[in-house]
Structures are given as structure tokens and as C-alpha cells.
Amino acid sequence: MHIRPAIACAGLLTGALVALTGTTAQAVDGPTGARTVGLTPAADGLPGLGHLDAGVATAAAGSVLYVSPNGTDGAAGTESAPTTLTSAISRITSGGTIYLRGGTYRPSATVTIPAGRDGTSAARTTLAAYPGEKPVLDFAAQTESPSNRGIQLFANYWRLYGLTVQHAGDNGIYVGGSNNVVERVVTAYNRDTGLQLGRIASSTPSSQWPANNLIISSESHDNADSDGEDADGFAAKLTTGTGNVFRYDVSHHNIDDGWDLYTKTDTGAIGPVTIEYSLSYNNGTLSDGTVNTNGDRNGYKLGGDDIPVNHVVQHSIAYKNGHHGFTYNSNPGTMTISGNVGVDNAERNFSFDKGTSVFRGNTSCRFAGGGSNDKTVGSADSSNQFWTGSNGSRCSSYAGALGWSFASDGRLAVTFGGSVVNP
């Protein structure tokens, strides 16, 4: 497998984040070769991409459609006559599959998968990279503005697979629908959070906030807004429902936080979020070395405005983020914080000043000096090895250079000094 370039630092993890709970999303089956045969997507499905009206009234709907950078709106959408992404979204049948051929697409307008254009629990509508190819959606033509997102997924029961979304004027991907799967996606160089979950509109009732979405085996990096205080790697904040899960994900070199689960008084509590088997590193500093002191620069920011929400963060790693590794951020709830590792974050590896959170099996290490003692108000027993001036016995596993990769089945493998670790 291809290993990401190692980061030279005395305190990096070497592990593979393997033993996952829950169901792992399956890869999308490739084309059969028959251009009109309907393929049934895997059970985990793919979030569906809505439509932009593009004057394709004469183009036929289909259960399998093909898109290429040189496709045309009115084309049939076969392998030999590919269509455009907006046209395919407007006419794909529920439970069907859109294949994006490799290459760079340069849309200037937000691509919206509208509410109501849903797949089903038995057959999600799929938007997937053509097997073996890499489609890149580059929104560089957009200016920085909250109205200039890349992809808006407002439908339910879709699956997005294998896409790269970059340079959008706001979020790269914004998920407002429910029961979607976003898998093997990269969001990078966007001018707000790379991938964010939130309500579709200010009038959307809390009962319809996005729920039960799975973000899996995805990467978000180098997202930065001009103010330097909003662009996170991943976010489920302000207006999200229950059952949202991040699994096997990697967030790094974003200008603000790796993960942001912020809440505020105006909108109240969000639904509990699960983050597991994931990695957050070097957030607060872009890959080119840019730092903006306006950013919070945490690995995992878990709250806001003293609103209790009982999130679950387990078997995840925070390494060398610009502030805290894991922080309650004024969430006084009963969070489950278990099996995590914090290494050489600039302030505390674990920062929980109040609340009733439960801490089990966590490890905190320092190799580079600096930083502060951990603070973990709540229920913490002897299974934890928090930093109070010296490393515990488990820290020997987390010395060396950090490396990571996604295994063929999508699981995240993390190494420190070339050795696999399993928090």
C-alpha cells in the first residue's frame, strides 16, 4: 500500500487503526460493460448528487450514467457518449449509479443534490469514481463566499465514493441530507471547512437536521478561509441530528480545527456524534507552513457555549496540533472518551475542564517538550496514562515518524517509526 510521506518528529504514532465497530462501507462495483444494464449499488450506498437544471429535457433517464470532463448535457450518458455531472444528477433514477471518469472538472457553480431526490435504504443512489480513475472537481473559479460551496448533498440515501473536491469558495462538501455515506473522498484547499454537516436552510426544523450519515475512509486537508478561524477539516456543528459517524478519517494541516463539533446558544444542542479510528494532525498550520493565530487549532473540538452533548470519541489519534489534542471546548456533557492517543499537541493532549465525561484507556505522550499537564474532569480510572510530567509505559509505541495509509478495505493504518499502532 502507498504510505503517506512520513512526518519527522519524535512523537508520532505508528499504528493501524483497525478493529472497527459497525459496518464498513463496501466499494462500488465496476461497470459490467453493458451500457444499459442497471447495477445495484452496495448496501452502504452512495450519497446522491442532486441536480442543476441544464436543459436536458430530451436526454433519457437511466439507472447507470457516465460522466466525463468533456461530456455534453444532451448526450446519452453511456460510456461512449458521456454526459455532464449536472445532467446526470437530474436524470439518474433512484438507486442508480453515476460514474465519473477520471480528469479535472471545473464547475463554477455549486452542484446541488436536492432534497427529495432520494435513494432508498435498500439501494442508495451512487456517485462514484469510475473504477481505477481519479475525478477531481476543482471549483477554483469560485470566489470566497458562503454561497459558493462545492457539492451540496441535500438528498437522503446517497453514496459519494472516490471523489476529490477542491478550491471551493466555501465548504468543499456540505451534507444537509440524512442516511448518506461519503467514502474515500478528499476535500482540500477549500475556503471553509472541507466537509461539513448542517441543516439545509435556516427554516429547517431540528427534526430534519442531517442524521445517520457515515463519513468513512476520507481525508480533509489544507482548508483555509481568509480570516483563518473557520476552516476545519471535518465538522458536524450547530445544526446536526443524531447518529452521524466519522470512521477511518484523516484531518490534517487545516487552518482551524481537525474536527469541530461546535454548538451555540442560538441553535442549541446538536445530536451526539461518534468519531472513531481516526487521525488528526498538524491542524493550525497549512502544508506550506502558513499559520493564522485566529484559528483554534485543536485536533478534536467537541463543544461550545456550555451546552452538554454526549459525543463518543474512541480509538483516535491527535498529533502535533497547534493547541489542544482533544478538548471539551465548554461541553459539560457525559462524553465517552476511550482508547485515544494524544502526542505532542502544543498545549494539552487532553483538555476537559468540567463535565462528567468518562475516560478509559487513553494515552498521552510528550517527546518534543513543552505543553501542559492534561486535565480530565469526570470519571477517569487507572486504565488511562495521562501526561503529568512523564510518559507512561505505552508511550514507547508512539515514538518515531508518523505515517498513514488506507488499506484496501478502507481501514486506516497508522504507523509510528514504521510500526503499526492500534489505540
Coordinates of C-alpha atoms in Angstrom, one line a residue:
M1 CA 0.0 0.0 0.0
H2 CA 1.1 3.5 -0.5
I3 CA 2.2 5.2 2.7
R4 CA 1.8 8.9 3.1
P5 CA 5.0 10.8 3.5
A6 CA 6.3 10.4 7.0
I7 CA 6.4 13.4 9.2
A8 CA 9.7 13.6 11.1
C9 CA 9.0 14.1 14.7
A10 CA 10.0 12.2 17.8
G11 CA 6.4 11.7 18.9
L12 CA 4.5 10.1 16.1
L13 CA 2.2 7.2 16.0
T14 CA 3.0 4.0 14.3
G15 CA -0.3 2.2 14.1
A16 CA -3.0 0.8 12.1
L17 CA -6.4 1.9 13.3
V18 CA -8.0 -1.4 12.6
A19 CA -10.6 -3.2 14.7
L20 CA -13.6 -1.1 13.8
T21 CA -17.1 -1.3 15.1
G22 CA -20.1 -1.1 12.8
T23 CA -20.5 -1.9 9.2
T24 CA -17.7 -0.9 6.7
A25 CA -19.0 0.5 3.5
Q26 CA -18.3 -1.6 0.5
A27 CA -16.6 -0.4 -2.7
V28 CA -18.8 0.4 -5.6
D29 CA -18.9 -2.4 -8.2
G30 CA -17.3 -1.5 -11.6
P31 CA -19.2 -1.4 -14.9
T32 CA -20.3 -4.6 -16.4
G33 CA -19.5 -3.5 -19.9
A34 CA -23.2 -3.4 -20.9
R35 CA -24.2 0.2 -21.2
T36 CA -27.8 -0.2 -20.4
V37 CA -27.7 -2.7 -17.6
G38 CA -28.7 -1.4 -14.2
L39 CA -26.2 -2.1 -11.4
T40 CA -27.3 -2.4 -7.8
P41 CA -25.1 -0.4 -5.5
A42 CA -23.6 -1.9 -2.4
A43 CA -25.7 -1.8 0.8
D44 CA -23.8 1.2 2.2
G45 CA -24.8 3.1 -1.0
L46 CA -23.5 6.4 -2.1
P47 CA -24.9 9.8 -1.4
G48 CA -26.7 11.1 -4.4
L49 CA -25.9 14.3 -6.2
G50 CA -28.9 16.5 -6.8
H51 CA -29.4 18.3 -10.0
L52 CA -28.9 21.7 -11.7
D53 CA -31.4 22.3 -14.4
A54 CA -29.4 22.2 -17.6
G55 CA -31.9 22.0 -20.4
V56 CA -31.7 18.2 -20.9
A57 CA -35.4 17.5 -21.4
T58 CA -34.6 15.3 -24.4
A59 CA -32.0 13.2 -22.6
A60 CA -33.2 9.9 -21.2
A61 CA -33.2 9.0 -17.5
G62 CA -31.1 6.0 -16.6
S63 CA -30.0 3.6 -13.9
V64 CA -26.4 3.8 -14.9
L65 CA -24.9 7.0 -16.4
Y66 CA -21.4 8.0 -17.3
V67 CA -19.9 11.5 -17.0
S68 CA -16.6 12.9 -18.3
P69 CA -15.0 16.3 -18.2
N70 CA -15.8 16.6 -22.0
G71 CA -19.3 15.3 -21.7
T72 CA -22.3 17.2 -23.0
D73 CA -25.7 17.8 -21.4
G74 CA -27.8 16.1 -24.1
A75 CA -25.6 13.0 -24.5
A76 CA -27.0 9.6 -23.7
G77 CA -24.7 9.1 -20.7
T78 CA -23.2 5.9 -22.0
E79 CA -19.5 5.1 -21.8
S80 CA -19.1 6.1 -25.5
A81 CA -21.3 9.2 -25.2
P82 CA -20.8 10.6 -21.6
T83 CA -22.9 13.4 -20.3
T84 CA -22.2 16.2 -17.7
L85 CA -22.4 15.8 -14.0
T86 CA -25.4 18.2 -13.7
S87 CA -27.3 16.4 -16.4
A88 CA -26.6 13.0 -14.8
I89 CA -27.8 14.2 -11.4
S90 CA -31.0 15.5 -12.9
R91 CA -31.9 12.2 -14.6
I92 CA -30.4 9.3 -12.6
T93 CA -33.0 7.0 -11.3
S94 CA -33.4 6.3 -7.6
G95 CA -30.8 3.6 -6.6
G96 CA -28.9 4.1 -9.8
T97 CA -25.2 4.8 -10.3
I98 CA -23.3 7.8 -11.9
Y99 CA -19.7 7.0 -12.8
L100 CA -17.3 10.0 -13.1
R101 CA -14.5 9.3 -15.5
G102 CA -11.0 10.5 -14.4
G103 CA -9.8 14.0 -15.1
T104 CA -10.4 17.5 -13.8
Y105 CA -13.9 19.0 -13.8
R106 CA -14.0 22.8 -13.5
P107 CA -17.6 23.8 -12.4
S108 CA -18.0 27.4 -11.4
A109 CA -21.4 27.0 -9.7
T110 CA -22.4 24.9 -6.7
V111 CA -23.5 21.4 -7.6
T112 CA -26.7 20.6 -5.6
I113 CA -28.3 17.2 -5.0
P114 CA -31.7 18.5 -4.0
A115 CA -33.9 17.3 -1.2
G116 CA -36.4 14.8 -2.4
R117 CA -34.2 13.2 -5.0
D118 CA -33.5 10.3 -2.7
G119 CA -32.2 6.8 -2.9
T120 CA -33.7 4.2 -0.6
S121 CA -32.4 2.2 2.4
A122 CA -32.2 -0.8 0.2
A123 CA -30.4 0.9 -2.7
R124 CA -28.6 4.2 -2.3
T125 CA -28.1 6.3 -5.3
T126 CA -24.4 6.3 -6.1
L127 CA -22.0 8.9 -7.4
A128 CA -18.6 7.2 -7.8
A129 CA -15.3 7.5 -9.5
Y130 CA -15.0 5.2 -12.5
P131 CA -13.0 2.2 -11.2
G132 CA -9.3 2.8 -11.4
E133 CA -9.7 6.5 -12.3
K134 CA -9.5 9.8 -10.3
P135 CA -12.1 12.5 -10.9
V136 CA -11.2 15.9 -9.4
L137 CA -13.9 18.6 -9.0
D138 CA -12.0 21.9 -9.0
F139 CA -14.1 24.9 -8.1
A140 CA -11.2 27.4 -8.4
A141 CA -13.4 29.7 -10.5
Q142 CA -15.4 30.5 -7.4
T143 CA -14.7 33.4 -5.1
E144 CA -14.7 33.1 -1.4
S145 CA -18.3 33.4 -0.3
P146 CA -20.7 31.4 1.9
S147 CA -22.9 30.9 -1.2
N148 CA -20.1 29.2 -3.1
R149 CA -19.9 25.6 -1.8
G150 CA -18.7 22.8 -4.0
I151 CA -21.2 20.0 -3.6
Q152 CA -24.4 20.3 -1.6
L153 CA -25.9 16.9 -0.7
F154 CA -29.4 17.7 0.4
A155 CA -31.0 14.3 -0.6
N156 CA -31.2 11.2 1.5
Y157 CA -29.7 7.7 0.9
W158 CA -26.9 8.7 -1.4
R159 CA -23.3 7.4 -1.5
L160 CA -20.3 9.5 -2.8
Y161 CA -17.2 7.5 -3.5
G162 CA -13.7 8.3 -4.7
L163 CA -14.1 12.0 -5.4
T164 CA -11.7 14.9 -4.8
V165 CA -13.3 18.2 -4.2
Q166 CA -11.1 21.3 -4.0
H167 CA -10.8 25.1 -4.2
A168 CA -14.5 25.7 -3.5
G169 CA -15.4 29.2 -2.3
D170 CA -16.8 27.8 0.9
N171 CA -17.2 24.1 2.0
G172 CA -16.0 21.5 -0.3
I173 CA -18.9 19.2 0.5
Y174 CA -21.8 20.2 2.6
V175 CA -24.2 17.4 3.8
G176 CA -27.7 18.5 4.7
G177 CA -29.5 15.2 4.0
S178 CA -29.6 12.0 6.1
N179 CA -28.6 8.4 5.8
N180 CA -25.8 9.1 3.3
V181 CA -22.4 7.6 3.0
V182 CA -19.4 9.6 2.0
E183 CA -16.4 7.3 1.3
R184 CA -12.9 7.6 0.0
V185 CA -13.4 11.3 -0.6
V186 CA -10.7 14.0 -0.4
T187 CA -11.6 17.7 0.4
A188 CA -8.7 20.1 0.1
Y189 CA -7.8 23.7 -0.4
N190 CA -11.4 24.9 0.1
R191 CA -12.1 28.2 1.7
D192 CA -14.2 26.9 4.6
T193 CA -14.5 23.5 6.3
G194 CA -13.6 20.7 3.8
L195 CA -16.6 18.5 4.7
Q196 CA -19.4 19.8 6.9
L197 CA -22.8 18.6 8.1
G198 CA -25.6 21.0 8.8
R199 CA -29.2 22.0 8.1
I200 CA -30.3 22.8 4.6
A201 CA -31.8 26.2 5.5
S202 CA -32.4 28.4 8.5
S203 CA -36.1 27.4 8.3
T204 CA -35.2 23.6 8.5
P205 CA -36.7 22.2 11.8
S206 CA -34.4 20.3 14.1
S207 CA -36.3 17.1 13.3
Q208 CA -35.0 17.4 9.8
W209 CA -31.4 18.2 10.6
P210 CA -28.9 15.8 8.9
A211 CA -28.8 12.4 10.7
N212 CA -27.3 9.0 10.4
N213 CA -24.6 10.0 7.9
L214 CA -21.4 8.0 7.7
I215 CA -18.2 9.7 6.6
I216 CA -15.6 6.9 6.1
S217 CA -12.1 6.5 4.9
S218 CA -11.9 10.1 3.8
E219 CA -9.2 12.8 4.0
S220 CA -9.5 16.6 4.5
H221 CA -6.5 18.9 4.4
D222 CA -5.3 22.5 3.7
N223 CA -8.7 24.1 4.0
A224 CA -8.4 27.7 4.9
D225 CA -10.6 30.8 5.0
S226 CA -9.2 34.3 4.7
D227 CA -9.9 35.1 8.3
G228 CA -8.1 31.9 9.4
E229 CA -10.7 30.9 12.0
D230 CA -13.5 28.9 10.3
A231 CA -12.0 26.3 8.0
D232 CA -11.8 22.9 9.7
G233 CA -11.1 19.5 8.2
F234 CA -14.4 18.0 9.2
A235 CA -17.4 19.5 11.1
A236 CA -20.7 18.4 12.4
K237 CA -21.7 21.5 14.2
L238 CA -24.5 24.0 15.0
T239 CA -27.4 22.1 13.4
T240 CA -26.9 18.4 13.1
G241 CA -29.1 15.5 14.2
T242 CA -28.3 12.2 15.8
G243 CA -26.4 9.2 14.5
N244 CA -23.7 10.9 12.5
V245 CA -20.4 8.9 12.4
F246 CA -16.8 9.7 11.3
R247 CA -14.8 6.5 10.9
Y248 CA -11.3 5.9 9.5
D249 CA -10.9 9.6 8.6
V250 CA -7.8 11.8 8.5
S251 CA -7.8 15.6 9.0
H252 CA -4.5 17.5 8.7
H253 CA -3.0 20.9 8.0
N254 CA -6.3 22.8 8.2
I255 CA -6.1 26.4 9.3
D256 CA -8.6 25.9 12.2
D257 CA -9.5 22.6 13.8
G258 CA -9.2 19.0 12.6
W259 CA -12.8 18.2 13.8
D260 CA -15.3 20.8 15.0
L261 CA -18.5 19.8 16.9
Y262 CA -19.3 23.4 18.0
T263 CA -22.7 24.3 19.5
K264 CA -24.1 27.7 20.3
T265 CA -27.0 29.1 22.4
D266 CA -28.9 30.4 19.3
T267 CA -29.4 26.9 17.9
G268 CA -29.0 24.7 21.0
A269 CA -27.7 21.2 21.2
I270 CA -26.8 19.0 18.3
G271 CA -27.1 15.2 18.2
P272 CA -24.3 13.2 19.7
V273 CA -21.5 12.5 17.1
T274 CA -19.2 9.4 17.0
I275 CA -15.6 9.8 15.9
E276 CA -13.6 6.6 15.8
Y277 CA -10.4 5.1 14.4
S278 CA -9.4 8.5 13.0
L279 CA -6.3 10.7 12.9
S280 CA -6.0 14.5 13.4
Y281 CA -2.5 16.1 13.0
N282 CA -0.8 19.4 12.4
N283 CA -4.0 21.4 12.3
G284 CA -3.5 25.1 12.7
T285 CA -0.6 25.0 10.2
L286 CA -1.1 24.6 6.4
S287 CA 1.2 22.3 4.5
D288 CA 3.1 25.4 3.2
G289 CA 3.8 26.5 6.8
T290 CA 1.1 29.2 7.0
V291 CA -0.3 29.8 10.5
N292 CA -3.1 32.1 11.5
T293 CA -3.4 32.9 15.2
N294 CA -7.2 33.5 14.8
G295 CA -7.7 29.8 14.4
D296 CA -8.4 27.5 17.4
R297 CA -6.0 24.8 16.0
N298 CA -7.3 21.8 18.0
G299 CA -7.3 18.2 16.9
Y300 CA -10.8 17.4 18.1
K301 CA -13.0 20.3 19.3
L302 CA -16.1 18.8 21.0
G303 CA -18.5 21.6 22.0
G304 CA -19.3 25.2 22.7
D305 CA -21.4 27.6 24.9
D306 CA -21.7 25.2 27.8
I307 CA -24.2 23.1 26.0
P308 CA -24.0 19.4 27.1
V309 CA -23.8 16.8 24.2
N310 CA -22.7 13.2 24.9
H311 CA -20.4 12.6 22.0
V312 CA -18.3 9.4 21.6
V313 CA -14.6 9.7 20.6
Q314 CA -12.7 6.5 20.6
H315 CA -9.6 4.8 19.2
S316 CA -8.4 8.1 17.6
I317 CA -5.1 10.0 17.5
A318 CA -4.3 13.7 17.9
Y319 CA -0.7 14.6 17.0
K320 CA 1.1 17.9 17.0
N321 CA -2.0 20.1 16.6
G322 CA -1.5 23.8 17.3
H323 CA -3.5 24.0 20.5
H324 CA -5.1 21.0 22.3
G325 CA -5.4 17.5 21.0
F326 CA -8.8 16.6 22.4
T327 CA -10.8 19.4 24.0
Y328 CA -14.3 19.6 25.6
N329 CA -14.4 23.2 24.5
S330 CA -17.1 24.1 27.0
N331 CA -19.1 20.9 26.6
P332 CA -20.1 19.8 30.1
G333 CA -21.8 16.7 29.0
T334 CA -21.1 13.0 29.6
M335 CA -18.9 12.2 26.7
T336 CA -17.2 8.8 26.1
I337 CA -13.5 9.3 25.6
S338 CA -11.8 5.9 25.2
G339 CA -8.8 4.3 23.7
N340 CA -7.4 7.6 22.3
V341 CA -3.8 8.8 21.9
G342 CA -2.5 12.4 22.2
V343 CA 1.1 13.1 21.3
D344 CA 2.9 16.5 21.4
N345 CA 0.0 18.8 20.9
A346 CA 1.0 22.4 21.6
E347 CA -1.0 22.8 24.9
R348 CA -2.7 19.9 26.4
N349 CA -3.1 16.5 24.8
F350 CA -6.4 16.1 26.7
S351 CA -8.3 19.2 27.9
F352 CA -11.6 18.7 29.8
D353 CA -12.1 21.4 32.4
K354 CA -15.5 20.3 33.5
G355 CA -18.3 17.9 32.9
T356 CA -19.0 14.2 33.6
S357 CA -17.2 12.6 30.7
V358 CA -15.9 9.0 31.1
F359 CA -12.2 8.4 30.2
R360 CA -10.9 4.9 29.7
G361 CA -7.7 3.5 28.1
N362 CA -6.4 6.8 26.8
T363 CA -2.7 7.5 26.4
S364 CA -0.9 10.9 26.5
C365 CA 2.8 11.3 25.5
R366 CA 5.4 14.0 25.1
F367 CA 8.7 13.7 23.2
A368 CA 9.3 17.2 22.0
G369 CA 9.0 19.1 25.3
G370 CA 6.6 21.9 26.1
G371 CA 2.9 21.7 26.6
S372 CA 0.9 21.3 29.8
N373 CA -0.4 18.6 32.0
D374 CA -3.6 17.0 30.9
K375 CA -6.9 17.9 32.7
T376 CA -9.7 15.4 32.7
V377 CA -12.6 16.3 34.9
G378 CA -15.0 13.4 35.1
S379 CA -14.6 9.7 35.6
A380 CA -11.0 8.6 34.9
D381 CA -9.5 5.4 36.2
S382 CA -6.1 3.7 36.1
S383 CA -6.6 2.4 32.6
N384 CA -5.6 5.9 31.3
Q385 CA -2.0 7.1 31.1
F386 CA -2.3 10.9 31.1
W387 CA 0.6 13.2 30.9
T388 CA 1.5 14.7 34.3
G389 CA 5.2 15.3 33.7
S390 CA 6.4 11.9 32.4
N391 CA 5.5 9.3 29.8
G392 CA 3.7 6.1 30.7
S393 CA 4.7 2.7 29.6
R394 CA 2.6 2.8 26.4
C395 CA 4.3 5.8 25.0
S396 CA 7.2 3.8 23.6
S397 CA 4.8 2.7 20.9
Y398 CA 4.3 6.3 19.7
A399 CA 7.8 7.5 19.2
G400 CA 9.2 8.0 15.7
A401 CA 7.9 9.4 12.5
L402 CA 4.2 9.3 11.7
G403 CA 2.9 7.6 8.6
W404 CA -0.6 6.5 7.5
S405 CA -2.5 4.9 4.6
F406 CA -5.8 3.4 3.8
A407 CA -5.9 -0.3 3.5
S408 CA -7.7 -1.9 0.6
D409 CA -10.8 -2.4 2.7
G410 CA -10.8 1.3 3.7
R411 CA -9.5 0.9 7.2
L412 CA -7.0 3.5 8.4
A413 CA -3.5 2.2 9.1
V414 CA -1.2 4.5 11.2
T415 CA 2.4 3.9 12.0
F416 CA 5.0 5.4 14.3
G417 CA 8.6 4.7 13.4
G418 CA 7.3 2.2 10.9
S419 CA 5.4 0.1 13.4
V420 CA 1.7 -0.2 13.4
V421 CA -0.3 1.0 16.4
N422 CA -3.8 0.1 17.5
P423 CA -5.1 2.6 20.0

